[in-house]
Amino acid sequence: MKKESDDALVRDLADGIISGSRAKLARAITLVESKKLAHRRQAEALLQEILPFTGKAHRVGITGVPGVGKSTTIDTLGSNLTSAGHKVAVLAVDPSSTVTGGSILGDKTRMARLAVDRNAFIRPSPSSGTLGGVAARTRETMLLCEAAGFDVILVETVGIGQSETTVAQMVDFFLVLMLPGAGDELQGIKKGVLEIADMIAVNKADGEGVERAKAAASEYRAALHILAPRSSVWSPPVVTISGLSNEGLDTLWSQIETHRTRTTQNGEFEATRARQQVSWLWAMLETRLMEAMKTNPTVAGMLPELEQAVRKGDVAVSAAVGRIAEAMGI
């Protein structure tokens, strides 16, 4: 009987999502975010059910330092896209929320237009769990939004560091927003961010900031020039924009579309998506194995003593790992 009720729930949610029900979409996202085993199984069945309706959206990752104007830019860009007939979902990967609650929860107020746009959907990341867990749920939420008919998915990285690479590995295009006045900022740019950027957009190119933005763009172009391009058909451009006054965003989106056209034509687009799927497989498997280890009663009983022994240097790390693996039967 329970199996029948599970099947009915999955079918009801799938039908609702595919027909565009925002209520069913929200309920489905809550389901995939749940840590309960029963909910996880229902979520897995649901994701399998809606899989044929996914994959058609344009997935764009957006990052930038605090204060660069991500929320304003996303609000304006998203509104431009919905006005042009697109349906836009804004998701977030925010590892800082595991400690502080993060800032994404305020984005519905900062994205004032999208928050009330019927063709837009804003979803904060879960406020608990590791970055890997947050990223997994963001990927699953992305699939649900695609099945619900959202054809543009904007994934914002709110945290810094590993979240940037994580987001880049789940999107088709990775946009890095920068501040004008390149001098000091350029010194602080991590090479890793430049290496994964598909475009750099210098924001706040309005009013007195126009000339500083142009100067910054020149500095960033020089920095990108020394890096080997990751694509045979795409060299990351540097543009100047103003998210506040809606300057340059049409050009920015046109570049993103050009990137998709070129990479689709030479096969890079599908190859990247396939590689991301396999990467996701291994990431989720590692997460699931770690959960299994931590919830194993035998291992749970051993861990405090083993940790203490390793800390004191009485037991080699490799030996400790061996004992845990043996306890788990692997």
XYZ file of C-alpha atoms in Angstrom:
330
model
C 0.000 0.000 0.000
C 2.851 2.345 0.863
C 4.444 1.700 -2.540
C 1.163 2.612 -4.225
C 0.897 5.862 -2.244
C 4.515 6.705 -3.111
C 3.813 6.054 -6.787
C 0.702 8.220 -6.649
C 2.610 11.067 -4.995
C 5.399 10.901 -7.559
C 2.932 10.797 -10.450
C 0.931 13.711 -9.024
C 4.038 15.850 -8.541
C 5.444 14.958 -11.956
C 2.187 15.779 -13.727
C 1.893 19.058 -11.814
C 5.471 20.109 -12.569
C 5.192 19.288 -16.272
C 1.950 21.255 -16.497
C 3.679 24.266 -14.909
C 2.218 24.222 -11.389
C 4.385 26.432 -9.170
C 2.838 24.885 -6.049
C 3.820 21.368 -7.166
C 7.283 22.598 -8.168
C 7.820 24.136 -4.723
C 6.607 20.934 -3.038
C 8.920 18.831 -5.214
C 11.925 21.002 -4.347
C 11.136 20.624 -0.652
C 11.027 16.862 -1.235
C 14.476 16.698 -2.878
C 15.908 18.867 -0.093
C 14.671 16.483 2.603
C 17.197 14.229 4.316
C 14.639 11.576 5.264
C 15.266 8.221 3.600
C 11.635 7.795 2.515
C 11.646 11.264 0.941
C 14.948 10.552 -0.790
C 13.485 7.486 -2.469
C 10.435 9.455 -3.570
C 12.696 12.208 -4.887
C 14.786 9.719 -6.859
C 11.643 8.293 -8.453
C 10.373 11.790 -9.228
C 13.621 12.886 -10.858
C 13.609 9.750 -13.013
C 10.002 10.483 -14.001
C 10.660 14.052 -15.140
C 14.059 13.317 -16.735
C 12.739 13.291 -20.349
C 11.523 16.874 -19.840
C 14.902 18.234 -18.689
C 18.060 19.423 -20.391
C 16.645 22.069 -22.713
C 17.281 25.129 -20.551
C 20.228 27.463 -20.831
C 22.189 27.057 -17.587
C 24.256 30.109 -16.632
C 26.388 30.446 -13.515
C 27.048 33.916 -12.101
C 29.648 34.824 -9.479
C 31.344 37.933 -8.126
C 32.686 39.435 -4.932
C 30.245 40.899 -2.382
C 29.160 44.358 -3.479
C 29.686 43.741 -7.183
C 25.950 43.947 -7.808
C 24.993 40.332 -8.519
C 21.414 40.613 -7.294
C 20.739 43.860 -9.161
C 22.277 42.492 -12.346
C 20.342 39.217 -12.117
C 17.112 41.109 -11.417
C 17.602 43.317 -14.490
C 18.891 40.550 -16.766
C 16.117 38.197 -15.669
C 13.467 40.863 -16.275
C 14.895 41.488 -19.758
C 14.637 37.777 -20.484
C 11.079 37.363 -19.213
C 10.056 40.410 -21.250
C 11.507 38.632 -24.286
C 9.324 35.578 -23.591
C 11.699 33.434 -21.515
C 10.897 31.743 -18.212
C 13.707 32.323 -15.723
C 14.640 30.406 -12.569
C 17.228 31.854 -10.176
C 18.936 29.311 -7.906
C 21.825 29.697 -5.492
C 24.793 27.778 -4.170
C 25.675 29.291 -0.815
C 28.083 27.339 1.423
C 28.167 30.236 3.894
C 24.523 29.570 4.705
C 25.562 26.452 6.617
C 26.970 28.756 9.296
C 25.265 32.129 9.103
C 22.099 31.674 7.077
C 23.838 33.436 4.194
C 22.593 36.395 2.214
C 20.605 34.668 -0.517
C 17.505 34.647 1.657
C 17.336 38.394 1.152
C 17.556 38.142 -2.609
C 13.801 38.006 -3.066
C 13.676 41.554 -1.745
C 16.749 42.700 -3.683
C 15.368 41.120 -6.874
C 12.196 43.160 -6.604
C 10.986 42.729 -10.178
C 11.700 39.026 -10.543
C 10.142 38.308 -7.160
C 6.723 39.323 -8.493
C 7.213 38.133 -12.068
C 4.993 35.141 -12.897
C 7.577 34.006 -15.445
C 10.359 33.949 -12.852
C 11.141 31.689 -9.898
C 13.682 32.452 -7.149
C 14.893 29.665 -4.875
C 17.483 29.996 -2.092
C 19.839 27.141 -1.392
C 19.265 24.870 1.635
C 20.522 26.356 4.887
C 22.167 23.197 6.176
C 24.613 20.567 5.025
C 27.958 20.733 3.256
C 28.665 22.469 -0.027
C 28.425 19.080 -1.718
C 24.941 18.591 -0.320
C 23.847 22.089 -1.303
C 25.232 21.587 -4.809
C 23.473 18.251 -5.207
C 20.143 19.803 -4.281
C 20.794 22.744 -6.594
C 21.362 20.340 -9.488
C 18.162 18.478 -8.670
C 16.235 21.736 -8.330
C 17.607 22.775 -11.704
C 16.152 19.637 -13.300
C 12.764 20.217 -11.661
C 12.699 23.821 -12.918
C 13.561 22.686 -16.438
C 10.725 20.157 -16.372
C 8.415 22.962 -15.224
C 9.223 24.891 -18.391
C 11.892 27.337 -17.225
C 14.215 27.732 -20.204
C 16.849 29.905 -18.508
C 18.426 28.819 -15.213
C 20.626 31.404 -13.484
C 22.745 29.814 -10.742
C 24.229 32.386 -8.398
C 27.220 31.564 -6.239
C 26.867 33.577 -3.048
C 29.817 32.117 -1.200
C 33.441 32.262 -2.257
C 36.117 29.696 -3.002
C 35.010 26.167 -3.789
C 31.462 27.262 -4.648
C 32.717 28.973 -7.807
C 34.225 25.779 -9.191
C 31.179 23.803 -8.080
C 28.793 26.089 -9.943
C 31.016 26.133 -13.050
C 30.732 22.333 -13.126
C 26.929 22.387 -13.319
C 26.291 25.120 -15.901
C 26.801 25.713 -19.621
C 28.248 29.204 -19.213
C 30.081 30.791 -16.288
C 29.896 34.569 -15.932
C 32.192 36.441 -13.548
C 31.130 39.927 -12.478
C 33.911 42.347 -11.571
C 34.100 45.833 -10.102
C 35.552 48.850 -11.962
C 38.909 50.208 -10.849
C 40.929 47.126 -11.790
C 44.168 48.034 -10.054
C 43.712 46.604 -6.564
C 40.942 44.216 -7.540
C 43.061 42.611 -10.257
C 45.745 41.781 -7.730
C 43.159 39.911 -5.661
C 41.637 37.864 -8.480
C 42.286 34.179 -8.079
C 43.758 32.666 -11.206
C 41.347 29.769 -10.790
C 38.326 32.045 -11.278
C 39.761 33.448 -14.499
C 40.473 29.938 -15.749
C 36.846 28.861 -15.431
C 35.256 32.121 -16.655
C 33.447 32.089 -20.005
C 33.004 35.858 -19.771
C 33.992 38.707 -17.489
C 31.540 41.574 -17.090
C 32.735 44.739 -15.368
C 29.637 46.030 -13.602
C 28.689 49.545 -12.450
C 29.776 51.077 -15.775
C 27.485 54.062 -15.292
C 27.917 57.709 -14.389
C 31.426 58.411 -13.160
C 32.208 54.714 -13.223
C 32.205 54.368 -17.025
C 35.852 55.253 -17.595
C 37.025 53.218 -14.609
C 35.050 50.249 -15.913
C 36.663 50.565 -19.338
C 40.114 50.703 -17.761
C 39.327 47.670 -15.641
C 38.095 45.774 -18.708
C 41.435 46.390 -20.428
C 43.272 44.991 -17.410
C 41.096 41.889 -17.344
C 41.563 41.314 -21.089
C 45.313 41.395 -20.578
C 45.021 38.919 -17.707
C 42.873 36.547 -19.781
C 45.199 36.828 -22.756
C 47.961 34.908 -21.001
C 45.675 31.970 -20.180
C 45.217 29.099 -22.596
C 41.592 29.018 -23.822
C 39.548 26.022 -22.682
C 37.520 25.935 -25.896
C 38.626 25.745 -29.503
C 35.768 28.017 -30.574
C 35.468 30.452 -27.676
C 37.775 33.003 -26.074
C 36.240 34.634 -22.973
C 35.245 38.213 -23.804
C 35.331 41.110 -21.349
C 32.366 43.487 -21.440
C 31.249 46.494 -19.424
C 27.707 46.612 -18.064
C 25.465 48.387 -15.613
C 22.960 46.128 -13.931
C 21.412 49.174 -12.276
C 20.762 51.166 -15.461
C 20.392 48.157 -17.779
C 23.391 49.038 -19.934
C 25.150 46.326 -21.935
C 22.984 43.434 -20.751
C 21.507 42.778 -24.197
C 25.037 42.452 -25.579
C 25.997 40.235 -22.659
C 23.107 37.845 -23.310
C 23.816 37.854 -27.046
C 27.357 36.681 -26.276
C 26.006 33.896 -24.085
C 23.755 32.733 -26.924
C 26.658 32.899 -29.381
C 28.701 30.701 -27.038
C 25.953 28.081 -27.012
C 25.616 28.152 -30.798
C 29.348 27.712 -31.382
C 29.875 25.002 -28.781
C 26.800 23.127 -29.992
C 28.039 23.163 -33.560
C 31.433 21.661 -32.685
C 30.084 19.169 -30.121
C 31.590 20.784 -27.020
C 28.200 21.611 -25.529
C 26.931 18.030 -25.345
C 30.362 16.708 -24.362
C 30.503 19.135 -21.434
C 27.001 18.217 -20.283
C 27.846 14.508 -20.452
C 31.048 15.070 -18.462
C 29.109 17.032 -15.856
C 26.609 14.199 -15.484
C 29.365 11.670 -14.787
C 31.046 14.090 -12.377
C 27.718 14.491 -10.580
C 27.392 10.708 -10.354
C 30.691 10.377 -8.521
C 30.051 13.397 -6.293
C 26.688 12.022 -5.173
C 28.145 8.561 -4.673
C 30.885 9.954 -2.435
C 28.280 11.881 -0.434
C 26.102 8.800 -0.057
C 29.062 6.665 1.062
C 30.063 9.259 3.655
C 26.503 9.318 4.975
C 26.471 5.528 5.166
C 29.745 5.537 7.097
C 28.621 8.166 9.603
C 25.291 6.444 10.243
C 26.809 2.977 10.604
C 26.445 2.139 14.338
C 29.684 0.143 14.490
C 31.684 2.895 12.834
C 30.000 5.566 14.944
C 31.148 3.705 18.054
C 34.717 3.445 16.783
C 35.241 6.968 15.478
C 35.804 8.919 18.721
C 38.486 6.497 19.915
C 40.131 6.287 16.493
C 40.166 10.070 16.112
C 41.844 10.410 19.499
C 44.409 7.742 18.644
C 45.221 9.436 15.326
C 45.438 12.822 17.021
C 47.978 11.447 19.534
C 49.943 9.686 16.821
C 49.286 6.231 18.284
C 47.570 4.935 15.133
C 48.544 5.665 11.539
C 45.854 7.334 9.448
C 45.983 4.536 6.891
C 45.476 1.958 9.639
C 42.509 3.895 11.035
C 40.930 4.064 7.604
C 41.505 0.334 7.219
C 39.663 -0.405 10.465
C 36.706 1.767 9.427
C 36.549 0.134 6.001
C 36.701 -3.310 7.588
C 33.880 -2.394 9.966
C 31.784 -1.402 6.940
C 32.679 -4.574 5.074
C 34.572 -2.827 2.273
